[in-house]
Amino acid sequence: MSKLIIEGKHKLSGAMNIHGAKNSALPVLAATILANGISEIHNCPQLSDVAASVRILRHLGCNVSRSENCVTVDSLGLCRSDIPDTLMREMRSSIVFLGAIAARTGEAHLTFPGGCELGTRPIDLHLSALRQLGMEILEDGGRLECSVKARMKGATIALAFPSVGATENIILASVTAEGTTSILNAAREPEIVDLCNYLNKCGARITGAGESAITIEGVDSLYGCAHSVIPDRIETVTYMAAAAITGSTLTLKSVNPQHVATVLPVFREAGCAVFPSKGEIKISAPGRLNRVHSVRTMPYPGFPTDAQAPVMAMITVADGTSVFIENIFESRYKHAGELMRLGAKIKIEGRVAVVEGVKRLSGTQVECTDLRGGAALVIAGLAADGVTEVTHIHHIDRGYEKLKENLCGIGAVVKRV
Ligand code: UD1
């Protein structure tokens, strides 16, 4: 099993490029099923979750090829409507294939993606919305047997919570449905906008993406197109936190500063100078960070839950006490225990984490508990005295392309063994 060995206390400097967004690439790859032809997905990051999506597409009968960061999917030959349990379990977001497969073939046979590191993660909102579009769904011992009579029918669906995955599944199921679908209280994440931009280029008629009411006028069929995935806003925040904790100056390129607009004030409150410009963010951190008063995770455009762990890592060495309130997931503080092994002082009470800044962290062996929690440990390791060994890094490989190479390229001393 691979691990990262980080020699702490090295300053970072220079510039680096941010890769395409994992959370855009995954639903866009699922959407290529609907295109019934060839789609070229550019700026597609090389991540294990993307590889899992490619395995699902190939299992379904699609012809998929990859060169560097372009994935080409020919979905004309799609000939199956099932996803085996082993592929479903590889990543939680395999559930977004449900809407796309059923819309294309009239049926879908898969299993529950199951719980994960962040808590139980139910899919009740997905299933109830798809039923409203006319899908019959039998839930049987962890299996989902789905069928559609003739074609799905447009409906008005009000989501009880603006779930990202449920919004994506409704969009995928309804682009080729009969009539018009309205989603009320839709998720507004940039990745939803990216998915809709791809689908509209394929001939879909979707308006309102990025707002809380999305309207989808069903069309008879879609065709393939070329699309470039948006920059990864969570990777952006992760490297900003790496710069901040090491007191460094770093320029991040190929980013969209608007997508992290509500995160930048937290870095400024911590004492960093942040200069967003077109496609770029420069961050310059002080010798010691200030505490931040409170960070509340919220659906977009609020502070993203995926940025909570990296920012918590950075603030463990700030001057003063900071408070985090996790409003999206029930169990998203598992990294806190590992940060405490490095010397952080954190108290957790339900959804609240209180971080009392310490003067220094000390390197030791820590274990990744999940994707963003793993990134948090790497960030802490960059600032810790001595050597930090981060194990179970398969979690990190799900969402960060060439993390070790990127960090070494900006001055960190990291080995992967
Ligand atoms: C997506 C992102 C993930 C991010 C999350 C929140 C992808 C691949 N993943 O996950 O990185 O952390 O958005 O921004 O894009 N819920 C239900 N019932 C449902 C669906 C969701 O109760 O049917 C709950 C979840 O348990 C969670 C909350 O709603 O507490 C948010 O989940 P959701 O927005 O659906 O997140 P994902 O799409 O799974």
Short mmCIF file of C-alpha atoms and ligand atoms in Angstrom, two decimals:
data_model
loop_
_atom_site.label_atom_id
_atom_site.label_comp_id
_atom_site.label_asym_id
_atom_site.label_seq_id
_atom_site.Cartn_x
_atom_site.Cartn_y
_atom_site.Cartn_z
CA MET A 1 0.00 0.00 0.00
CA SER A 2 1.44 3.41 -0.97
CA LYS A 3 2.06 6.18 1.50
CA LEU A 4 3.30 9.76 1.38
CA ILE A 5 6.33 10.80 3.40
CA ILE A 6 6.42 14.55 3.97
CA GLU A 7 9.36 16.47 5.36
CA GLY A 8 7.74 19.51 6.93
CA LYS A 9 8.69 23.18 7.20
CA HIS A 10 9.66 23.80 3.58
CA LYS A 11 8.25 26.98 2.02
CA LEU A 12 6.26 26.69 -1.19
CA SER A 13 6.72 29.10 -4.08
CA GLY A 14 6.04 29.58 -7.77
CA ALA A 15 2.98 28.67 -9.80
CA MET A 16 1.00 25.57 -10.67
CA ASN A 17 -2.01 24.59 -12.76
CA ILE A 18 -5.25 23.31 -11.28
CA HIS A 19 -6.84 20.28 -12.97
CA GLY A 20 -10.40 19.78 -14.15
CA ALA A 21 -13.12 19.28 -11.55
CA LYS A 22 -13.69 15.69 -10.41
CA ASN A 23 -17.27 16.51 -9.50
CA SER A 24 -17.94 17.81 -13.02
CA ALA A 25 -16.10 15.09 -14.88
CA LEU A 26 -18.06 12.26 -13.20
CA PRO A 27 -21.62 13.41 -14.10
CA VAL A 28 -20.47 14.59 -17.55
CA LEU A 29 -19.01 11.13 -18.25
CA ALA A 30 -22.33 9.57 -17.13
CA ALA A 31 -24.14 12.02 -19.44
CA THR A 32 -22.14 10.86 -22.48
CA ILE A 33 -24.43 7.80 -22.47
CA LEU A 34 -27.27 10.04 -23.59
CA ALA A 35 -25.33 11.52 -26.51
CA ASN A 36 -25.68 8.35 -28.61
CA GLY A 37 -22.46 9.14 -30.44
CA ILE A 38 -18.97 10.50 -29.81
CA SER A 39 -18.18 13.03 -27.05
CA GLU A 40 -14.72 14.39 -26.36
CA ILE A 41 -14.32 15.42 -22.74
CA HIS A 42 -11.28 17.66 -22.32
CA ASN A 43 -9.57 18.77 -19.09
CA CYS A 44 -10.70 15.48 -17.56
CA PRO A 45 -8.49 14.84 -14.50
CA GLN A 46 -6.53 11.58 -14.15
CA LEU A 47 -8.12 10.28 -10.96
CA SER A 48 -9.19 6.88 -9.70
CA ASP A 49 -12.85 8.00 -9.61
CA VAL A 50 -12.63 8.98 -13.30
CA ALA A 51 -11.07 5.56 -14.04
CA ALA A 52 -14.03 3.95 -12.21
CA SER A 53 -16.48 5.92 -14.42
CA VAL A 54 -14.60 4.74 -17.51
CA ARG A 55 -14.89 1.11 -16.30
CA ILE A 56 -18.66 1.57 -15.92
CA LEU A 57 -18.97 3.09 -19.41
CA ARG A 58 -16.98 0.21 -20.94
CA HIS A 59 -19.08 -2.36 -19.04
CA LEU A 60 -22.20 -0.76 -20.54
CA GLY A 61 -20.76 -1.24 -24.04
CA CYS A 62 -19.35 2.24 -24.73
CA ASN A 63 -16.07 2.59 -26.56
CA VAL A 64 -13.80 4.75 -24.40
CA SER A 65 -10.29 5.96 -25.13
CA ARG A 66 -8.08 8.30 -23.18
CA SER A 67 -5.08 10.40 -24.10
CA GLU A 68 -3.63 12.61 -21.39
CA ASN A 69 -6.54 14.68 -20.12
CA CYS A 70 -9.03 13.98 -22.91
CA VAL A 71 -11.51 11.12 -22.59
CA THR A 72 -13.38 10.17 -25.77
CA VAL A 73 -16.61 8.24 -25.29
CA ASP A 74 -18.53 6.64 -28.16
CA SER A 75 -21.84 5.59 -26.60
CA LEU A 76 -23.48 4.39 -29.83
CA GLY A 77 -22.78 0.74 -29.02
CA LEU A 78 -24.24 0.87 -25.47
CA CYS A 79 -25.87 -2.53 -25.02
CA ARG A 80 -26.40 -3.07 -21.28
CA SER A 81 -28.38 -1.40 -18.53
CA ASP A 82 -26.80 -2.94 -15.43
CA ILE A 83 -23.88 -1.94 -13.22
CA PRO A 84 -22.34 -4.78 -11.18
CA ASP A 85 -22.10 -4.32 -7.42
CA THR A 86 -18.27 -4.22 -7.50
CA LEU A 87 -18.34 -1.21 -9.86
CA MET A 88 -21.16 0.50 -7.90
CA ARG A 89 -19.13 0.27 -4.72
CA GLU A 90 -15.98 1.78 -6.26
CA MET A 91 -17.38 5.27 -5.82
CA ARG A 92 -20.47 6.76 -4.28
CA SER A 93 -21.23 8.93 -7.34
CA SER A 94 -21.87 5.83 -9.49
CA ILE A 95 -25.51 6.57 -8.60
CA VAL A 96 -25.63 9.39 -11.21
CA PHE A 97 -25.49 6.69 -13.89
CA LEU A 98 -29.01 5.65 -12.86
CA GLY A 99 -30.87 8.55 -14.52
CA ALA A 100 -28.72 8.38 -17.65
CA ILE A 101 -28.96 4.60 -18.17
CA ALA A 102 -32.73 4.55 -17.62
CA ALA A 103 -33.27 7.51 -19.97
CA ARG A 104 -31.25 5.80 -22.70
CA THR A 105 -32.45 2.17 -22.34
CA GLY A 106 -35.78 2.36 -20.46
CA GLU A 107 -34.38 0.32 -17.58
CA ALA A 108 -31.52 0.21 -15.08
CA HIS A 109 -30.32 -2.55 -12.77
CA LEU A 110 -27.86 -1.58 -10.11
CA THR A 111 -27.17 -1.76 -6.41
CA PHE A 112 -27.18 0.89 -3.70
CA PRO A 113 -23.89 2.77 -3.65
CA GLY A 114 -23.95 2.09 0.11
CA GLY A 115 -22.76 4.21 3.00
CA CYS A 116 -19.38 5.89 2.99
CA GLU A 117 -16.82 7.62 5.14
CA LEU A 118 -19.02 10.71 5.51
CA GLY A 119 -22.05 8.95 7.02
CA THR A 120 -25.00 7.00 5.65
CA ARG A 121 -25.56 9.14 2.50
CA PRO A 122 -29.11 8.06 1.59
CA ILE A 123 -30.45 8.30 -2.00
CA ASP A 124 -34.12 8.82 -1.07
CA LEU A 125 -34.26 12.20 -2.86
CA HIS A 126 -32.90 10.64 -6.08
CA LEU A 127 -35.40 7.79 -6.00
CA SER A 128 -38.44 9.88 -5.12
CA ALA A 129 -37.63 12.37 -7.93
CA LEU A 130 -37.11 9.63 -10.51
CA ARG A 131 -40.43 8.04 -9.50
CA GLN A 132 -42.11 11.41 -10.12
CA LEU A 133 -40.71 11.27 -13.67
CA GLY A 134 -42.47 7.93 -14.17
CA MET A 135 -39.70 5.48 -13.30
CA GLU A 136 -40.78 2.31 -11.51
CA ILE A 137 -38.19 1.39 -8.91
CA LEU A 138 -38.14 -1.84 -6.94
CA GLU A 139 -35.79 -1.82 -3.98
CA ASP A 140 -34.88 -5.38 -3.15
CA GLY A 141 -32.12 -6.41 -0.73
CA GLY A 142 -29.73 -3.66 -1.79
CA ARG A 143 -30.65 -3.97 -5.47
CA LEU A 144 -32.44 -1.34 -7.51
CA GLU A 145 -34.56 -2.68 -10.37
CA CYS A 146 -35.75 0.28 -12.44
CA SER A 147 -37.96 0.41 -15.48
CA VAL A 148 -39.68 3.06 -17.52
CA LYS A 149 -42.85 2.48 -19.55
CA ALA A 150 -42.17 3.96 -23.00
CA ARG A 151 -40.58 7.29 -22.00
CA MET A 152 -40.19 9.34 -18.83
CA LYS A 153 -42.66 12.18 -18.38
CA GLY A 154 -41.73 15.71 -17.35
CA ALA A 155 -42.87 16.79 -13.86
CA THR A 156 -42.38 19.55 -11.31
CA ILE A 157 -40.03 18.26 -8.63
CA ALA A 158 -39.42 20.19 -5.42
CA LEU A 159 -36.33 18.94 -3.60
CA ALA A 160 -36.46 18.99 0.21
CA PHE A 161 -32.70 19.71 0.15
CA PRO A 162 -30.64 20.99 -2.81
CA SER A 163 -28.81 17.68 -3.26
CA VAL A 164 -26.11 17.84 -5.94
CA GLY A 165 -26.43 14.19 -6.97
CA ALA A 166 -30.26 14.21 -6.98
CA THR A 167 -30.30 17.38 -9.13
CA GLU A 168 -27.89 15.70 -11.58
CA ASN A 169 -29.95 12.50 -11.72
CA ILE A 170 -33.16 14.46 -12.42
CA ILE A 171 -31.45 16.44 -15.19
CA LEU A 172 -30.03 13.27 -16.78
CA ALA A 173 -33.37 11.46 -16.58
CA SER A 174 -35.43 14.34 -17.93
CA VAL A 175 -33.41 15.77 -20.86
CA THR A 176 -35.05 13.28 -23.21
CA ALA A 177 -38.36 12.95 -21.29
CA GLU A 178 -41.73 13.82 -22.76
CA GLY A 179 -42.68 17.41 -21.84
CA THR A 180 -41.11 19.87 -19.42
CA THR A 181 -39.47 19.20 -16.05
CA SER A 182 -38.98 21.87 -13.41
CA ILE A 183 -36.63 21.37 -10.48
CA LEU A 184 -37.34 23.61 -7.51
CA ASN A 185 -34.69 24.04 -4.80
CA ALA A 186 -32.13 22.62 -7.23
CA ALA A 187 -28.45 22.50 -6.30
CA ARG A 188 -26.63 25.55 -7.70
CA GLU A 189 -23.06 24.22 -7.74
CA PRO A 190 -20.81 25.19 -10.70
CA GLU A 191 -20.61 21.47 -11.52
CA ILE A 192 -24.39 21.47 -12.20
CA VAL A 193 -23.89 24.39 -14.60
CA ASP A 194 -21.05 22.50 -16.30
CA LEU A 195 -23.18 19.37 -16.73
CA CYS A 196 -26.00 21.46 -18.24
CA ASN A 197 -23.58 23.28 -20.57
CA TYR A 198 -22.35 19.91 -21.86
CA LEU A 199 -25.90 18.62 -22.33
CA ASN A 200 -27.06 21.82 -24.06
CA LYS A 201 -24.13 21.50 -26.49
CA CYS A 202 -25.45 17.98 -27.19
CA GLY A 203 -28.87 19.42 -28.10
CA ALA A 204 -30.63 19.50 -24.69
CA ARG A 205 -32.87 22.43 -23.72
CA ILE A 206 -32.02 23.34 -20.13
CA THR A 207 -32.37 26.80 -18.63
CA GLY A 208 -31.77 28.12 -15.12
CA ALA A 209 -28.68 26.02 -14.26
CA GLY A 210 -26.87 27.76 -11.41
CA GLU A 211 -30.17 29.06 -10.03
CA SER A 212 -32.51 27.26 -7.70
CA ALA A 213 -35.16 26.69 -10.38
CA ILE A 214 -34.03 24.68 -13.40
CA THR A 215 -36.29 24.00 -16.39
CA ILE A 216 -35.67 21.11 -18.76
CA GLU A 217 -37.67 20.88 -21.96
CA GLY A 218 -37.45 17.29 -23.12
CA VAL A 219 -35.96 16.66 -26.59
CA ASP A 220 -36.18 13.50 -28.72
CA SER A 221 -32.48 12.74 -28.82
CA LEU A 222 -29.01 14.15 -28.19
CA TYR A 223 -25.76 14.03 -30.16
CA GLY A 224 -22.12 14.04 -29.09
CA CYS A 225 -19.94 17.14 -28.74
CA ALA A 226 -16.58 18.35 -27.42
CA HIS A 227 -16.58 19.82 -23.92
CA SER A 228 -13.93 21.05 -21.51
CA VAL A 229 -14.51 20.44 -17.80
CA ILE A 230 -14.35 23.46 -15.44
CA PRO A 231 -11.40 23.87 -13.01
CA ASP A 232 -11.56 21.99 -9.70
CA ARG A 233 -12.50 24.50 -7.01
CA ILE A 234 -11.69 22.11 -4.16
CA GLU A 235 -8.21 21.37 -5.51
CA THR A 236 -7.80 25.17 -5.73
CA VAL A 237 -8.70 25.62 -2.05
CA THR A 238 -6.47 22.70 -1.03
CA TYR A 239 -3.34 24.28 -2.56
CA MET A 240 -4.31 27.68 -1.12
CA ALA A 241 -4.44 26.05 2.32
CA ALA A 242 -1.04 24.44 1.66
CA ALA A 243 0.40 27.88 0.86
CA ALA A 244 -1.30 29.45 3.89
CA ILE A 245 -0.06 26.93 6.48
CA THR A 246 3.53 27.16 5.23
CA GLY A 247 3.59 31.00 5.16
CA SER A 248 4.20 30.88 1.40
CA THR A 249 3.41 32.84 -1.74
CA LEU A 250 1.86 30.76 -4.52
CA THR A 251 0.07 31.40 -7.80
CA LEU A 252 -2.64 29.00 -8.92
CA LYS A 253 -3.41 29.01 -12.63
CA SER A 254 -6.32 27.65 -14.70
CA VAL A 255 -8.76 28.41 -11.88
CA ASN A 256 -12.12 30.16 -11.74
CA PRO A 257 -11.89 32.65 -8.82
CA GLN A 258 -15.68 33.17 -8.87
CA HIS A 259 -16.22 29.54 -7.91
CA VAL A 260 -14.28 30.05 -4.66
CA ALA A 261 -15.61 33.55 -3.94
CA THR A 262 -17.06 32.59 -0.54
CA VAL A 263 -13.88 30.80 0.51
CA LEU A 264 -11.50 33.71 -0.17
CA PRO A 265 -12.78 35.80 2.81
CA VAL A 266 -11.79 32.97 5.18
CA PHE A 267 -8.20 33.09 3.87
CA ARG A 268 -8.20 36.89 4.19
CA GLU A 269 -9.55 36.68 7.75
CA ALA A 270 -6.66 34.30 8.49
CA GLY A 271 -4.28 37.09 7.41
CA CYS A 272 -3.46 36.00 3.86
CA ALA A 273 -3.29 38.45 0.98
CA VAL A 274 -5.36 36.98 -1.84
CA PHE A 275 -5.30 38.40 -5.37
CA PRO A 276 -7.83 36.86 -7.75
CA SER A 277 -7.55 37.82 -11.42
CA LYS A 278 -8.73 36.27 -14.68
CA GLY A 279 -8.11 32.53 -14.46
CA GLU A 280 -5.61 32.94 -11.61
CA ILE A 281 -5.35 33.36 -7.83
CA LYS A 282 -2.22 34.52 -6.05
CA ILE A 283 -2.00 33.94 -2.31
CA SER A 284 0.62 35.29 0.05
CA ALA A 285 0.52 34.09 3.66
CA PRO A 286 1.91 35.69 6.84
CA GLY A 287 4.40 34.04 9.24
CA ARG A 288 1.54 32.98 11.52
CA LEU A 289 -2.13 32.78 10.55
CA ASN A 290 -4.92 34.45 12.53
CA ARG A 291 -7.82 32.40 13.79
CA VAL A 292 -11.08 32.58 11.81
CA HIS A 293 -14.27 33.22 13.75
CA SER A 294 -16.61 30.64 12.26
CA VAL A 295 -16.76 28.57 9.11
CA ARG A 296 -20.23 27.22 8.29
CA THR A 297 -20.52 24.74 5.45
CA MET A 298 -23.53 25.36 3.21
CA PRO A 299 -24.80 24.40 -0.24
CA TYR A 300 -23.25 26.53 -3.02
CA PRO A 301 -22.65 29.47 -3.06
CA GLY A 302 -21.95 28.96 0.66
CA PHE A 303 -18.66 27.62 2.04
CA PRO A 304 -18.21 24.11 0.52
CA THR A 305 -18.21 21.11 2.83
CA ASP A 306 -15.38 19.64 0.73
CA ALA A 307 -13.15 22.58 1.72
CA GLN A 308 -13.82 22.17 5.45
CA ALA A 309 -11.07 19.61 6.16
CA PRO A 310 -8.26 21.39 4.22
CA VAL A 311 -9.13 24.73 5.84
CA MET A 312 -9.35 23.11 9.28
CA ALA A 313 -5.84 21.67 8.80
CA MET A 314 -4.49 25.11 7.92
CA ILE A 315 -6.13 26.77 10.93
CA THR A 316 -4.76 24.24 13.48
CA VAL A 317 -1.63 26.43 13.78
CA ALA A 318 -3.41 29.81 13.77
CA ASP A 319 -3.19 32.29 16.62
CA GLY A 320 -6.46 31.82 18.56
CA THR A 321 -9.57 29.65 18.47
CA SER A 322 -11.65 28.95 15.35
CA VAL A 323 -15.06 27.31 15.07
CA PHE A 324 -16.40 25.05 12.28
CA ILE A 325 -20.05 24.11 11.80
CA GLU A 326 -20.65 21.24 9.37
CA ASN A 327 -24.16 21.55 7.97
CA ILE A 328 -24.03 19.15 5.02
CA PHE A 329 -22.76 15.75 6.21
CA GLU A 330 -23.46 14.04 9.53
CA SER A 331 -19.98 12.62 9.99
CA ARG A 332 -17.35 14.79 8.42
CA TYR A 333 -14.79 15.34 11.18
CA LYS A 334 -12.93 12.02 11.03
CA HIS A 335 -9.73 13.82 9.98
CA ALA A 336 -9.81 15.77 13.28
CA GLY A 337 -8.62 12.72 15.26
CA GLU A 338 -5.65 12.29 12.89
CA LEU A 339 -4.84 16.03 13.00
CA MET A 340 -4.76 15.68 16.80
CA ARG A 341 -2.09 12.97 16.47
CA LEU A 342 0.03 15.67 14.83
CA GLY A 343 -0.55 17.91 17.84
CA ALA A 344 -3.67 19.88 16.82
CA LYS A 345 -6.15 20.79 19.57
CA ILE A 346 -9.68 20.10 18.35
CA LYS A 347 -12.92 19.47 20.25
CA ILE A 348 -15.92 18.02 18.41
CA GLU A 349 -19.49 18.32 19.62
CA GLY A 350 -21.95 17.01 17.03
CA ARG A 351 -21.77 19.30 14.02
CA VAL A 352 -19.41 21.78 15.73
CA ALA A 353 -15.61 21.60 15.84
CA VAL A 354 -13.61 24.02 17.98
CA VAL A 355 -9.98 24.37 16.92
CA GLU A 356 -7.62 25.94 19.41
CA GLY A 357 -4.57 27.07 17.43
CA VAL A 358 -1.22 25.58 18.52
CA LYS A 359 2.26 26.98 17.86
CA ARG A 360 3.54 23.87 16.12
CA LEU A 361 2.60 20.42 14.83
CA SER A 362 4.95 17.43 15.07
CA GLY A 363 5.29 14.83 12.34
CA THR A 364 4.10 11.28 12.99
CA GLN A 365 2.21 8.52 11.17
CA VAL A 366 -1.39 9.38 10.26
CA GLU A 367 -4.08 7.61 8.24
CA CYS A 368 -6.37 9.13 5.59
CA THR A 369 -9.99 8.68 6.61
CA ASP A 370 -11.53 10.02 3.39
CA LEU A 371 -10.60 12.07 0.31
CA ARG A 372 -10.63 15.64 1.68
CA GLY A 373 -9.62 14.50 5.17
CA GLY A 374 -6.56 12.91 3.53
CA ALA A 375 -5.66 16.18 1.83
CA ALA A 376 -5.97 17.88 5.24
CA LEU A 377 -3.32 15.55 6.68
CA VAL A 378 -0.94 16.35 3.83
CA ILE A 379 -1.47 20.09 4.44
CA ALA A 380 -0.73 19.65 8.14
CA GLY A 381 2.34 17.54 7.32
CA LEU A 382 3.77 20.36 5.19
CA ALA A 383 3.93 22.57 8.30
CA ALA A 384 4.80 19.95 10.94
CA ASP A 385 8.23 19.60 12.53
CA GLY A 386 10.03 16.49 11.27
CA VAL A 387 8.51 13.81 9.06
CA THR A 388 4.82 12.97 8.59
CA GLU A 389 3.83 9.65 7.05
CA VAL A 390 0.36 9.63 5.49
CA THR A 391 -1.06 6.15 4.86
CA HIS A 392 -4.24 4.92 3.07
CA ILE A 393 -3.62 7.46 0.30
CA HIS A 394 -5.93 5.66 -2.14
CA HIS A 395 -8.53 8.09 -0.72
CA ILE A 396 -6.40 11.04 -1.96
CA ASP A 397 -5.94 9.45 -5.41
CA ARG A 398 -9.72 9.69 -5.90
CA GLY A 399 -9.55 13.47 -6.16
CA TYR A 400 -6.00 14.83 -6.57
CA GLU A 401 -4.02 14.25 -9.74
CA LYS A 402 -0.24 14.02 -9.21
CA LEU A 403 -0.38 15.49 -5.69
CA LYS A 404 3.20 14.50 -4.86
CA GLU A 405 4.60 15.81 -8.17
CA ASN A 406 2.68 19.08 -7.85
CA LEU A 407 3.84 19.67 -4.28
CA CYS A 408 7.47 18.88 -5.14
CA GLY A 409 7.18 21.24 -8.12
CA ILE A 410 6.42 24.16 -5.78
CA GLY A 411 9.11 23.40 -3.22
CA ALA A 412 7.69 20.77 -0.84
CA VAL A 413 9.73 17.72 0.07
CA VAL A 414 7.40 14.74 -0.41
CA LYS A 415 8.08 11.12 -1.36
CA ARG A 416 5.58 8.47 -2.39
CA VAL A 417 6.66 4.97 -1.43
C1 UD1 B 1 -21.68 15.96 -4.01
C2 UD1 B 1 -20.18 15.94 -4.22
C3 UD1 B 1 -19.45 15.92 -2.88
C4 UD1 B 1 -19.93 17.08 -2.01
C5 UD1 B 1 -21.44 17.10 -1.90
C6 UD1 B 1 -21.96 18.32 -1.16
C7 UD1 B 1 -19.96 14.77 -6.31
C8 UD1 B 1 -19.47 13.56 -7.02
N1 UD1 B 1 -19.84 14.76 -4.98
O1 UD1 B 1 -22.02 14.75 -3.33
O2 UD1 B 1 -18.05 16.03 -3.13
O3 UD1 B 1 -19.37 16.93 -0.72
O4 UD1 B 1 -22.02 17.10 -3.22
O5 UD1 B 1 -21.54 19.48 -1.77
O6 UD1 B 1 -20.40 15.74 -6.93
N2 UD1 B 1 -28.96 13.50 0.92
C9 UD1 B 1 -30.07 12.83 1.36
N3 UD1 B 1 -30.79 12.13 0.45
C10 UD1 B 1 -30.44 12.06 -0.87
C11 UD1 B 1 -29.30 12.76 -1.31
C12 UD1 B 1 -28.57 13.49 -0.38
O7 UD1 B 1 -30.42 12.85 2.53
O8 UD1 B 1 -31.14 11.40 -1.66
C13 UD1 B 1 -28.15 14.25 1.91
C14 UD1 B 1 -26.73 13.67 2.05
O9 UD1 B 1 -26.71 12.58 2.96
C15 UD1 B 1 -25.94 14.85 2.55
C16 UD1 B 1 -26.62 16.02 1.81
O10 UD1 B 1 -27.91 15.57 1.42
O11 UD1 B 1 -26.11 14.99 3.93
C17 UD1 B 1 -25.86 16.52 0.62
O12 UD1 B 1 -25.70 15.49 -0.31
P1 UD1 B 1 -25.57 15.73 -1.88
O13 UD1 B 1 -25.66 17.20 -2.19
O14 UD1 B 1 -26.50 14.82 -2.57
O15 UD1 B 1 -24.07 15.27 -2.13
P2 UD1 B 1 -23.54 14.29 -3.25
O16 UD1 B 1 -24.21 14.57 -4.54
O17 UD1 B 1 -23.55 12.90 -2.74
#
